[in-house]
GROMACS .gro file of C-alpha atoms in nm:
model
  242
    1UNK     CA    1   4.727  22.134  29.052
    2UNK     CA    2   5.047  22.173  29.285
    3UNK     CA    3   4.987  22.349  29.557
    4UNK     CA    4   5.362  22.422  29.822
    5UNK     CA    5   5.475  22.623  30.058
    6UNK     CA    6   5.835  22.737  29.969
    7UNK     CA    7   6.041  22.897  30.199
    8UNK     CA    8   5.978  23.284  30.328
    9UNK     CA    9   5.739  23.132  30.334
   10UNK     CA   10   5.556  23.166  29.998
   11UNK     CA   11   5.240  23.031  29.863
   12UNK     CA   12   5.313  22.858  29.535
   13UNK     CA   13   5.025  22.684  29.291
   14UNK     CA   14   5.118  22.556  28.962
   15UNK     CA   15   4.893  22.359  28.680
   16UNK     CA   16   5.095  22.114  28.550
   17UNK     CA   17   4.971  21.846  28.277
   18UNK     CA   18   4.973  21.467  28.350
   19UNK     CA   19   5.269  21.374  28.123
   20UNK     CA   20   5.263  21.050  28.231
   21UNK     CA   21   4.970  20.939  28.085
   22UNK     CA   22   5.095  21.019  27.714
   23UNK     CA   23   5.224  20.716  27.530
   24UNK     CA   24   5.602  20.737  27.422
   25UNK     CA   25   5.678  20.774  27.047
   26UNK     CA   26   5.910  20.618  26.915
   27UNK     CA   27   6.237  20.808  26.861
   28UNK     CA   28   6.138  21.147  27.029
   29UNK     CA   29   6.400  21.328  27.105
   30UNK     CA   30   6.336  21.480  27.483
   31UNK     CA   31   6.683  21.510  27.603
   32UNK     CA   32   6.765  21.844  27.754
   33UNK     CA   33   7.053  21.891  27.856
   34UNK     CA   34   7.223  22.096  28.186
   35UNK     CA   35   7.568  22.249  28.314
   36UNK     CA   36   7.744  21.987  28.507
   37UNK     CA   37   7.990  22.029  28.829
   38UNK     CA   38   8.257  22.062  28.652
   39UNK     CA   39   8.161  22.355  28.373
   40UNK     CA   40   8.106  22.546  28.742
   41UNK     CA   41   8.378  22.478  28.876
   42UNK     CA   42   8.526  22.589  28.581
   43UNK     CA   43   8.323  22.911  28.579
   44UNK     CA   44   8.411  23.007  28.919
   45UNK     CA   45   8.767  22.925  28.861
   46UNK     CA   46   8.793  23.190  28.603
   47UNK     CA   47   8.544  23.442  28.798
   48UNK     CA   48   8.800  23.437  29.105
   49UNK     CA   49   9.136  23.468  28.895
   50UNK     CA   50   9.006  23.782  28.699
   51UNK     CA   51   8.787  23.953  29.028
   52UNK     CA   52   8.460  23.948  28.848
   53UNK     CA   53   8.138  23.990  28.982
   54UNK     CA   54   7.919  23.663  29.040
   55UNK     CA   55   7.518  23.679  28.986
   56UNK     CA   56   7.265  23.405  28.960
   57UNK     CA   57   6.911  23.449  28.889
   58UNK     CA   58   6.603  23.220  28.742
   59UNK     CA   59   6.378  23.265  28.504
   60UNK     CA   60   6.037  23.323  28.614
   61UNK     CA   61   5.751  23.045  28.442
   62UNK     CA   62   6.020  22.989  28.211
   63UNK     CA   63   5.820  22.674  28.051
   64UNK     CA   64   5.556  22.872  27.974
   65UNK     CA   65   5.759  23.112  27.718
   66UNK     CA   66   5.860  22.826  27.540
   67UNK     CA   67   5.662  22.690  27.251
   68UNK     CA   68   5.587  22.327  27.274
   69UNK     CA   69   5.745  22.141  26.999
   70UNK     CA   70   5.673  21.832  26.936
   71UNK     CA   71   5.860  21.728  26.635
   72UNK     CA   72   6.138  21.437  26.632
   73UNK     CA   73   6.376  21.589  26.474
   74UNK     CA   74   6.701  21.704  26.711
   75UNK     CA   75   6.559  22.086  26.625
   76UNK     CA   76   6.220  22.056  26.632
   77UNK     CA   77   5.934  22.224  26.488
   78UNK     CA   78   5.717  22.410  26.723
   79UNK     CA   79   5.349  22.203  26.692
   80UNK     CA   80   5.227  22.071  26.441
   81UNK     CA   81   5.183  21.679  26.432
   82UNK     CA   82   5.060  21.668  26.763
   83UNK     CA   83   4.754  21.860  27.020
   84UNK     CA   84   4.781  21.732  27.350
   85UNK     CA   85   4.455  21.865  27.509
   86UNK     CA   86   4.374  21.886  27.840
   87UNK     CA   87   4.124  21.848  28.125
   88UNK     CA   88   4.094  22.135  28.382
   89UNK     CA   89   4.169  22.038  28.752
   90UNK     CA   90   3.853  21.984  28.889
   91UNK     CA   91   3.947  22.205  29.201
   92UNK     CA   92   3.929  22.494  28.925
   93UNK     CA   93   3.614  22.368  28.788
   94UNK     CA   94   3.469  22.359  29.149
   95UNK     CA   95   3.516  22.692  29.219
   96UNK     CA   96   3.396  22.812  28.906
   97UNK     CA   97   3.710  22.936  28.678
   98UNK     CA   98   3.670  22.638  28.396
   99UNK     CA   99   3.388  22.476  28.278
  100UNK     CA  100   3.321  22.087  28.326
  101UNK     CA  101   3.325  22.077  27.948
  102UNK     CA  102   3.614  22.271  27.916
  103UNK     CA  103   3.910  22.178  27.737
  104UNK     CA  104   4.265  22.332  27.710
  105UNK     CA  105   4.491  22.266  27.423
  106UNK     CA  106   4.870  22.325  27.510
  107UNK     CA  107   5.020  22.562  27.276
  108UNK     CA  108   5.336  22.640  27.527
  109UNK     CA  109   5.579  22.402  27.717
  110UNK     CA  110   5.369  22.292  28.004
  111UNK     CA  111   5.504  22.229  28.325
  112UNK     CA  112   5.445  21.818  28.340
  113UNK     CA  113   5.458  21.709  27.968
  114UNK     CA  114   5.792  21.519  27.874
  115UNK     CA  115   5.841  21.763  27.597
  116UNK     CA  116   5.851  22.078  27.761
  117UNK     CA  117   6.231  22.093  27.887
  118UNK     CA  118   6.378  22.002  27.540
  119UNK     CA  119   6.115  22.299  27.404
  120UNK     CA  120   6.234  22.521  27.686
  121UNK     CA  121   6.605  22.444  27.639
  122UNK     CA  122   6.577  22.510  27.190
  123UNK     CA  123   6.374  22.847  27.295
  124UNK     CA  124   6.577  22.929  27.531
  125UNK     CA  125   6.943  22.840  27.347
  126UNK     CA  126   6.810  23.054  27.033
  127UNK     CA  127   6.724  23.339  27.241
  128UNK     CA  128   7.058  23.354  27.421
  129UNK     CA  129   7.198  23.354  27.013
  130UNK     CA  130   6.989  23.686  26.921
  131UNK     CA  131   7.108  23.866  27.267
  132UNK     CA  132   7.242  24.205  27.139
  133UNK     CA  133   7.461  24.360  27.457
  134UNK     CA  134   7.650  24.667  27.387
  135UNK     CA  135   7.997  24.662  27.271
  136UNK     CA  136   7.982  24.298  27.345
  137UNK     CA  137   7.979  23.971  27.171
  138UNK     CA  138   7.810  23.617  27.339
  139UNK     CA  139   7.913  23.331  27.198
  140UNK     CA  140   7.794  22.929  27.274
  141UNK     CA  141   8.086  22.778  27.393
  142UNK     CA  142   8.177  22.458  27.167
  143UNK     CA  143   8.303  22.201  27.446
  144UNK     CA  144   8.004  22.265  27.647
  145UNK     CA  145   7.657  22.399  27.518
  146UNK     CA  146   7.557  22.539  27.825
  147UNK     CA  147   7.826  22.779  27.886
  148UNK     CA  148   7.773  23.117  27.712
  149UNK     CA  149   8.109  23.330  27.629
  150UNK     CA  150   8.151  23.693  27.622
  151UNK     CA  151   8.407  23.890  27.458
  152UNK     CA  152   8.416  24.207  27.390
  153UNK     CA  153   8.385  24.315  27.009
  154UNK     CA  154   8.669  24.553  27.015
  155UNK     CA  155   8.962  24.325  27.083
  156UNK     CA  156   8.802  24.010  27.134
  157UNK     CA  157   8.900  24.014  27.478
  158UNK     CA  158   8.715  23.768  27.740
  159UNK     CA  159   8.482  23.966  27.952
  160UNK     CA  160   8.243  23.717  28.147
  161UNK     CA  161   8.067  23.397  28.095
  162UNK     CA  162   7.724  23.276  28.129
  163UNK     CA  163   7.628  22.936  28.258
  164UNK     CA  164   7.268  22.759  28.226
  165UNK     CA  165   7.054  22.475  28.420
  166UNK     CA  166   6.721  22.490  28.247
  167UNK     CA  167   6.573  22.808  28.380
  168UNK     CA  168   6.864  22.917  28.624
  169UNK     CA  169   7.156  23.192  28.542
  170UNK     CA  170   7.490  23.182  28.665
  171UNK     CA  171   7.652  23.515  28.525
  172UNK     CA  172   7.992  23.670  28.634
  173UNK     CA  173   8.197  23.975  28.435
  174UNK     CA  174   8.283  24.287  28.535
  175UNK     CA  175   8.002  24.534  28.742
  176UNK     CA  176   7.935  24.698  28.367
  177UNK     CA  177   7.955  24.356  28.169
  178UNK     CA  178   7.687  24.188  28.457
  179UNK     CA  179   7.462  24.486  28.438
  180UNK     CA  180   7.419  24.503  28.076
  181UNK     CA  181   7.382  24.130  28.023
  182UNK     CA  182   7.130  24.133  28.324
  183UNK     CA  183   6.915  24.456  28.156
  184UNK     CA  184   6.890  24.210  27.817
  185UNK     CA  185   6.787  23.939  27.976
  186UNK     CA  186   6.541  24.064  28.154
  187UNK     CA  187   6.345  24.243  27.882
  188UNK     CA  188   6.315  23.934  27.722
  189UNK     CA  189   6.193  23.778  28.036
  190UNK     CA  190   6.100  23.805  28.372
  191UNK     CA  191   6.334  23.663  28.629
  192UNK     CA  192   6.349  23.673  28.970
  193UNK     CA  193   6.593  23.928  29.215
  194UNK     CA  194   6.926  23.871  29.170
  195UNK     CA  195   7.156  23.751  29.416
  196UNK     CA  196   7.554  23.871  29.421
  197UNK     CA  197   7.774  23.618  29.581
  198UNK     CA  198   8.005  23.881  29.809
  199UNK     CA  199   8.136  23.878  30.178
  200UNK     CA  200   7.906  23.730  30.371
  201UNK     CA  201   7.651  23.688  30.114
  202UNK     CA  202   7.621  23.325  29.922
  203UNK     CA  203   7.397  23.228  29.667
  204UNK     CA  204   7.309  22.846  29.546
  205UNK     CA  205   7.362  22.704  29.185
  206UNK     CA  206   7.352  22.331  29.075
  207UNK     CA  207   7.261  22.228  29.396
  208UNK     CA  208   7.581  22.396  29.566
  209UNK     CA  209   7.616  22.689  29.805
  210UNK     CA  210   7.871  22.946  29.634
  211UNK     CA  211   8.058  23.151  29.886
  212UNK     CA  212   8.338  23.461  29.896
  213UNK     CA  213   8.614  23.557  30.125
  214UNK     CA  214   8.837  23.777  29.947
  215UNK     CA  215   8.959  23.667  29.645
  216UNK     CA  216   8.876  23.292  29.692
  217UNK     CA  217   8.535  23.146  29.568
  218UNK     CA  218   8.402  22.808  29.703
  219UNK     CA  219   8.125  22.595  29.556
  220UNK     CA  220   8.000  22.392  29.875
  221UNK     CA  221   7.726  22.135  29.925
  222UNK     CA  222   7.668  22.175  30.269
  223UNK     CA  223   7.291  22.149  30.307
  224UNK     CA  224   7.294  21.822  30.070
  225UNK     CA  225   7.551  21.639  30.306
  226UNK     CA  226   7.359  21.768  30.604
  227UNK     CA  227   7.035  21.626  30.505
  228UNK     CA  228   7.188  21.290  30.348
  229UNK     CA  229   7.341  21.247  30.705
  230UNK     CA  230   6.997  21.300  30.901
  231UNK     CA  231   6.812  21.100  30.677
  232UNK     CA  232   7.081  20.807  30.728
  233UNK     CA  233   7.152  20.871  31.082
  234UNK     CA  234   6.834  21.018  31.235
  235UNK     CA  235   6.799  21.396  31.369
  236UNK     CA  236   7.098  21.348  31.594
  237UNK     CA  237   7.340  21.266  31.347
  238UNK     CA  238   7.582  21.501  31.493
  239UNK     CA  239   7.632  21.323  31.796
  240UNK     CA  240   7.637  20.987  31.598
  241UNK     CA  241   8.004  20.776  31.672
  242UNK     CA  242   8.140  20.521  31.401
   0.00000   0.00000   0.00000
């Protein structure tokens, strides 16, 4: 069990298997990949010359909606060659909600195994493929997998884009594009409130603050330099001289 204390501050307690004790096979595929820097910047680039709206939002548990596949084939096959069973943490056991000869078989994409983001990231992709949005048409861009285009299906005009990191959402489009991609998305699953990037408001993606002043958009990475400085130059960093 994890047990943290996120900010708000929030209680947070997660079972998560001991992947590391699972022998490699030979030529699994676990590879998941994730939008880079530069497929935002690109994004935002595009979101700021047409005045669209910018959302993010995550995907709540999103492992766990994910079958666990297993297979080494580039596609996969959700389970069938492999169980990986499990012990209960023995804090659960202890205070009564599992049996000490309790076992759990993983049937999902458990938070911990090496398999699970590659499972996560085919269930995920082939969900995005069967999203139906009114008048509109999504479309996986070719140059960069994680980059979802929308164009509208009566001219073919651009009308937003959608950008991925495993479970996280970066969406921008007009106020009606945003809203209906938002309302599909989330009654396929459960995500957490989303936050608009606007005046005054900024919202973090890929590790970067996004900000808005008018019509320009800035991807910043504030907090990272900030704590790479005070862990290299001590609490006082600010005051530090050459």
């Amino acid at each position: 069990m994890v047990i943290t204390l996120k900010p708000g501050p929030r209680r947070k307690v997660r079972i998560v298997a001991c992947g590391n004790f699972i022998e490699n096979r030979v030529g699994e595929e676990l590879f998941a990949a994730g939008a880079d820097a530069s497929a935002l910047r690109f994004t935002l680039k595009i979101a700021a010359e047409e005045k669209w709206r910018i959302l993010t939002v995550d995907i709540k548990v999103a492992f766990l909606n994910a079958p666990l596949i297993t297979s080494t084939r580039d596609q996969g096959l959700v389970q069938e060659d492999v169980m990986f069973v499990l012990k209960p943490p023995s804090l659960l056991i202890k205070l009564g909600y599992a049996q000490p000869s309790e076992v759990w078989v993983a049937e999902k994409a458990m938070y911990g195994l090496r398999q699970s983001p590659r499972s996560w990231s085919i269930y995920r992709d082939s969900v995005m493929m069967d999203l139906k949005i009114k008048g509109i048409e999504i479309r996986q861009a070719d140059s960069e997998p994680n980059l979802w285009v929308l164009r509208r299906q009566s001219d073919e005009a651009l009308c937003g884009l959608i950008l991925v990191y495993v479970d996280d959402m970066l969406i921008t489009g007009s106020d009606q594009t945003t809203d209906l991609v938002l309302e599909q998305i989330q009654k396929v699953w459960q995500t957490s409130t989303p936050e608009e990037v606007s005046e005054g408001r900024s919202s973090k993606f890929l590790g970067m603050e996004i900000t808005k002043r008018g019509d320009v958009v800035r991807a910043l990475q504030t907090a990272y330099v900030e704590d790479r400085l005070e862990t290299n130059l001590g609490g006082d960093w600010k005051n530090a001289k050459d």
